[in-house]
Tab-separated table of C-alpha atoms in Angstrom:
chain	number	residue	atom	x	y	z
A	1	MET	CA	35.173	-4.741	-6.976
A	2	ASN	CA	33.109	-1.562	-6.651
A	3	GLU	CA	30.806	-2.604	-9.489
A	4	ALA	CA	30.501	-6.149	-8.144
A	5	TYR	CA	29.771	-4.790	-4.661
A	6	ALA	CA	27.069	-2.481	-6.009
A	7	THR	CA	25.511	-5.445	-7.823
A	8	LEU	CA	25.710	-7.522	-4.631
A	9	VAL	CA	23.872	-4.769	-2.764
A	10	ARG	CA	21.123	-4.749	-5.392
A	11	THR	CA	20.942	-8.553	-5.335
A	12	LEU	CA	20.562	-8.711	-1.555
A	13	SER	CA	17.967	-5.933	-1.621
A	14	ALA	CA	15.927	-7.943	-4.134
A	15	LEU	CA	16.038	-11.122	-2.040
A	16	SER	CA	13.633	-11.700	0.821
A	17	VAL	CA	16.216	-11.071	3.550
A	18	SER	CA	15.321	-9.074	6.646
A	19	ALA	CA	18.750	-7.441	6.930
A	20	TRP	CA	22.378	-7.953	5.981
A	21	GLY	CA	25.747	-6.425	6.775
A	22	ILE	CA	29.485	-6.791	6.293
A	23	ALA	CA	31.894	-7.705	9.095
A	24	ASP	CA	35.645	-7.155	9.131
A	25	THR	CA	36.956	-10.661	9.820
A	26	ARG	CA	40.229	-9.530	11.378
A	27	ARG	CA	38.404	-9.693	14.727
A	28	LEU	CA	37.038	-13.166	14.064
A	29	SER	CA	38.449	-16.682	13.886
A	30	PRO	CA	41.954	-17.241	12.443
A	31	LEU	CA	40.186	-19.485	9.921
A	32	CYS	CA	39.183	-16.266	8.156
A	33	GLY	CA	42.735	-15.281	7.146
A	34	GLU	CA	42.079	-15.582	3.416
A	35	TYR	CA	38.637	-13.974	3.713
A	36	PRO	CA	38.889	-10.343	4.906
A	37	SER	CA	35.111	-9.804	4.851
A	38	ALA	CA	32.092	-11.727	6.082
A	39	LEU	CA	28.611	-11.201	4.685
A	40	SER	CA	26.083	-11.671	7.493
A	41	ILE	CA	22.522	-12.406	6.341
A	42	MET	CA	19.487	-12.312	8.615
A	43	LEU	CA	15.989	-13.751	8.189
A	44	ALA	CA	13.285	-12.835	10.694
A	45	TYR	CA	10.331	-15.100	11.421
A	46	GLU	CA	7.119	-15.049	13.423
A	47	PRO	CA	7.079	-17.769	16.101
A	48	PRO	CA	3.905	-19.307	17.578
A	49	SER	CA	2.119	-17.210	20.178
A	50	ARG	CA	1.988	-20.026	22.750
A	51	PRO	CA	5.205	-21.252	24.387
A	52	ASP	CA	3.792	-24.788	24.614
A	53	ASP	CA	3.282	-25.014	20.820
A	54	GLU	CA	6.729	-26.550	20.299
A	55	GLU	CA	5.710	-28.594	17.257
A	56	THR	CA	4.690	-25.478	15.302
A	57	PHE	CA	7.884	-23.731	16.405
A	58	PHE	CA	9.964	-26.655	15.140
A	59	HIS	CA	8.376	-26.493	11.669
A	60	ILE	CA	8.771	-22.704	11.511
A	61	LEU	CA	12.496	-23.073	12.197
A	62	GLU	CA	12.811	-25.845	9.614
A	63	ASP	CA	11.174	-23.594	7.027
A	64	VAL	CA	13.382	-20.591	7.769
A	65	ARG	CA	16.508	-22.764	7.599
A	66	SER	CA	15.422	-24.046	4.196
A	67	ARG	CA	14.791	-20.496	2.958
A	68	MET	CA	18.175	-19.385	4.245
A	69	SER	CA	19.908	-22.263	2.430
A	70	GLN	CA	18.285	-21.153	-0.825
A	71	ILE	CA	19.409	-17.554	-0.273
A	72	THR	CA	23.024	-18.447	0.528
A	73	ALA	CA	23.139	-20.750	-2.512
A	74	TYR	CA	21.883	-17.910	-4.702
A	75	VAL	CA	24.480	-15.465	-3.355
A	76	SER	CA	27.196	-18.117	-3.735
A	77	ARG	CA	26.307	-18.532	-7.419
A	78	PHE	CA	26.410	-14.740	-7.806
A	79	LEU	CA	29.953	-14.662	-6.399
A	80	ASP	CA	31.007	-17.649	-8.519
A	81	ARG	CA	29.941	-15.891	-11.697
A	82	ARG	CA	32.229	-12.987	-10.797
A	83	ASP	CA	35.167	-15.203	-9.769
A	84	ILE	CA	35.079	-13.836	-6.224
A	85	SER	CA	36.508	-16.369	-3.763
A	86	HIS	CA	34.128	-17.155	-0.921
A	87	ALA	CA	33.004	-19.835	1.510
A	88	VAL	CA	29.511	-20.451	2.838
A	89	VAL	CA	29.785	-21.163	6.565
A	90	PRO	CA	27.734	-24.287	7.415
A	91	GLN	CA	24.719	-24.030	9.660
A	92	GLY	CA	25.027	-25.944	12.930
A	93	GLY	CA	28.019	-28.257	13.138
A	94	GLN	CA	28.547	-27.857	16.864
A	95	ASP	CA	31.208	-29.845	18.647
A	96	GLN	CA	29.299	-32.209	20.906
A	97	LYS	CA	31.669	-31.634	23.827
A	98	THR	CA	31.902	-27.849	23.744
A	99	LEU	CA	28.546	-27.147	22.022
A	100	LYS	CA	30.398	-24.552	19.961
A	101	ALA	CA	30.842	-24.325	16.196
A	102	CYS	CA	34.160	-23.541	14.484
A	103	PHE	CA	32.702	-20.184	13.401
A	104	SER	CA	30.218	-17.916	15.197
A	105	HIS	CA	27.437	-16.502	13.004
A	106	LYS	CA	26.440	-14.321	15.958
A	107	SER	CA	29.891	-12.762	16.225
A	108	ALA	CA	29.882	-11.910	12.526
A	109	ALA	CA	26.430	-10.324	12.830
A	110	VAL	CA	27.522	-8.258	15.851
A	111	LEU	CA	30.598	-7.005	13.980
A	112	ALA	CA	28.388	-6.195	10.980
A	113	GLY	CA	26.296	-3.959	13.247
A	114	LEU	CA	23.060	-5.940	12.990
A	115	GLY	CA	22.475	-6.498	16.719
A	116	TRP	CA	23.924	-7.717	20.015
A	117	ILE	CA	23.988	-10.821	22.225
A	118	GLY	CA	21.094	-11.002	24.658
A	119	LYS	CA	21.102	-12.276	28.220
A	120	ASN	CA	19.752	-15.547	26.793
A	121	CYS	CA	22.937	-15.806	24.664
A	122	LEU	CA	20.885	-15.435	21.482
A	123	PHE	CA	21.496	-12.819	18.824
A	124	VAL	CA	19.050	-9.925	19.363
A	125	THR	CA	18.026	-7.149	16.978
A	126	PRO	CA	16.088	-3.941	17.652
A	127	GLU	CA	13.616	-4.736	14.863
A	128	PHE	CA	12.888	-8.426	15.455
A	129	GLY	CA	14.336	-9.294	18.843
A	130	PRO	CA	15.961	-12.761	18.869
A	131	ARG	CA	13.420	-14.194	16.400
A	132	VAL	CA	15.913	-14.358	13.544
A	133	SER	CA	18.051	-16.895	11.702
A	134	LEU	CA	21.621	-16.042	10.675
A	135	ALA	CA	23.941	-17.163	7.900
A	136	THR	CA	27.465	-16.116	6.956
A	137	ILE	CA	29.394	-16.100	3.698
A	138	LEU	CA	33.126	-15.418	3.947
A	139	ILE	CA	34.391	-13.308	1.033
A	140	GLY	CA	37.934	-13.035	-0.266
A	141	ARG	CA	37.715	-9.303	-0.938
A	142	ARG	CA	37.708	-6.375	1.441
A	143	LEU	CA	34.237	-4.809	1.480
A	144	PRO	CA	32.973	-1.736	3.402
A	145	PRO	CA	32.207	-3.064	6.906
A	146	GLY	CA	29.381	-2.050	9.194
A	147	THR	CA	29.853	-0.466	12.616
A	148	PRO	CA	30.161	-3.189	15.289
A	149	ILE	CA	27.720	-3.238	18.201
A	150	THR	CA	29.666	-2.902	21.450
A	151	LYS	CA	26.929	-2.751	24.077
A	152	SER	CA	23.868	-4.764	25.062
A	153	LEU	CA	20.527	-2.994	24.746
A	154	CYS	CA	18.723	-5.445	27.043
A	155	GLY	CA	18.954	-3.040	29.978
A	156	THR	CA	17.238	-4.259	33.136
A	157	CYS	CA	14.858	-6.581	31.280
A	158	ALA	CA	14.847	-10.097	32.732
A	159	ALA	CA	11.978	-11.636	30.746
A	160	CYS	CA	14.152	-14.404	29.283
A	161	VAL	CA	15.686	-15.186	32.682
A	162	GLU	CA	12.268	-15.607	34.263
A	163	ALA	CA	10.899	-17.665	31.348
A	164	CYS	CA	13.732	-20.202	31.291
A	165	PRO	CA	12.300	-23.517	32.607
A	166	GLY	CA	15.605	-24.595	34.148
A	167	ARG	CA	17.010	-21.217	35.199
A	168	PHE	CA	19.962	-21.741	32.870
A	169	ILE	CA	20.322	-17.996	32.152
A	170	THR	CA	22.374	-16.015	34.674
A	171	GLY	CA	20.851	-12.619	33.872
A	172	LEU	CA	24.199	-10.881	33.399
A	173	PRO	CA	24.471	-8.412	30.495
A	174	TRP	CA	26.642	-9.164	27.469
A	175	ARG	CA	29.572	-7.094	26.350
A	176	PRO	CA	32.197	-7.938	23.680
A	177	GLY	CA	34.458	-10.699	24.936
A	178	THR	CA	32.028	-12.014	27.576
A	179	PRO	CA	32.447	-15.816	27.865
A	180	ARG	CA	29.291	-17.768	27.079
A	181	GLU	CA	29.320	-19.472	30.476
A	182	ASN	CA	28.908	-16.074	32.152
A	183	LEU	CA	25.536	-15.721	30.417
A	184	LEU	CA	24.194	-19.244	30.005
A	185	ASP	CA	24.799	-22.780	31.239
A	186	ALA	CA	24.704	-24.158	27.688
A	187	HIS	CA	25.297	-27.772	28.709
A	188	ARG	CA	22.418	-27.899	31.188
A	189	CYS	CA	20.191	-26.166	28.619
A	190	ASN	CA	21.191	-28.730	26.002
A	191	ASN	CA	20.631	-31.649	28.376
A	192	PHE	CA	17.167	-30.316	29.200
A	193	ARG	CA	16.258	-30.182	25.507
A	194	GLU	CA	17.804	-33.600	24.833
A	195	GLY	CA	15.478	-34.998	27.496
A	196	PHE	CA	12.551	-34.683	25.075
A	197	TRP	CA	13.859	-37.379	22.689
A	198	PRO	CA	11.553	-40.097	24.112
A	199	LEU	CA	8.524	-37.838	23.624
A	200	LEU	CA	9.359	-36.013	20.370
A	201	GLY	CA	11.893	-38.258	18.660
A	202	ARG	CA	14.250	-35.269	18.571
A	203	LYS	CA	15.671	-32.533	20.774
A	204	SER	CA	13.131	-29.916	21.828
A	205	GLU	CA	13.461	-26.443	20.318
A	206	CYS	CA	12.041	-25.004	23.593
A	207	GLY	CA	12.414	-21.308	22.686
A	208	ARG	CA	10.724	-19.875	25.758
A	209	CYS	CA	13.468	-17.276	26.252
A	210	LEU	CA	13.075	-16.271	22.612
A	211	LEU	CA	9.278	-16.065	22.658
A	212	VAL	CA	9.038	-13.710	25.623
A	213	CYS	CA	11.702	-11.212	24.537
A	214	PRO	CA	10.017	-7.782	24.209
A	215	GLN	CA	12.572	-6.496	21.685
A	216	GLY	CA	11.032	-6.041	18.266
A	217	ARG	CA	7.435	-6.364	19.472
């Protein structure tokens, strides 16, 4: 596996990814039993400068999701060629009642040492703030893991709290194991965004808490 891992490192370095890391899945979902490692891939993007330019923001996110799908497909083919068992974790797929997916890309990225969870409940990095997209590929081999992030670096900043149009963000700092509801009222946030269907024909991306974050500026 050492040679395959070295080739994987070179492959990821050659791709247009902003960062990547390996998480030890023993601290993740029980679904990961046959996959001891998780490859976390991150793509940064530049959002619109105006918070009211939601249409541009929507298309930026669509583009970055498409790029990420191409990257994960490429890495999947790389692993297939080397007969390394793996599973690409789907994007989205939230349960409509809980608004949670069966696997957390953010948790994998935190364990890989790429960043932390912000007060807005988004994944935040020192280099790009929360303006990133994440993907995860579960791998059936044990790879050298990164050092997990165990503390929020948001400090006393409350920019996202103040920017939230519905005051859905509590302002409490994250730490490992913090329940989502302690940070964000996800259902009220979702209902607010769903309210834009008559105007947009889809749920609003909003993104105000993301746009104002000073991390990575």
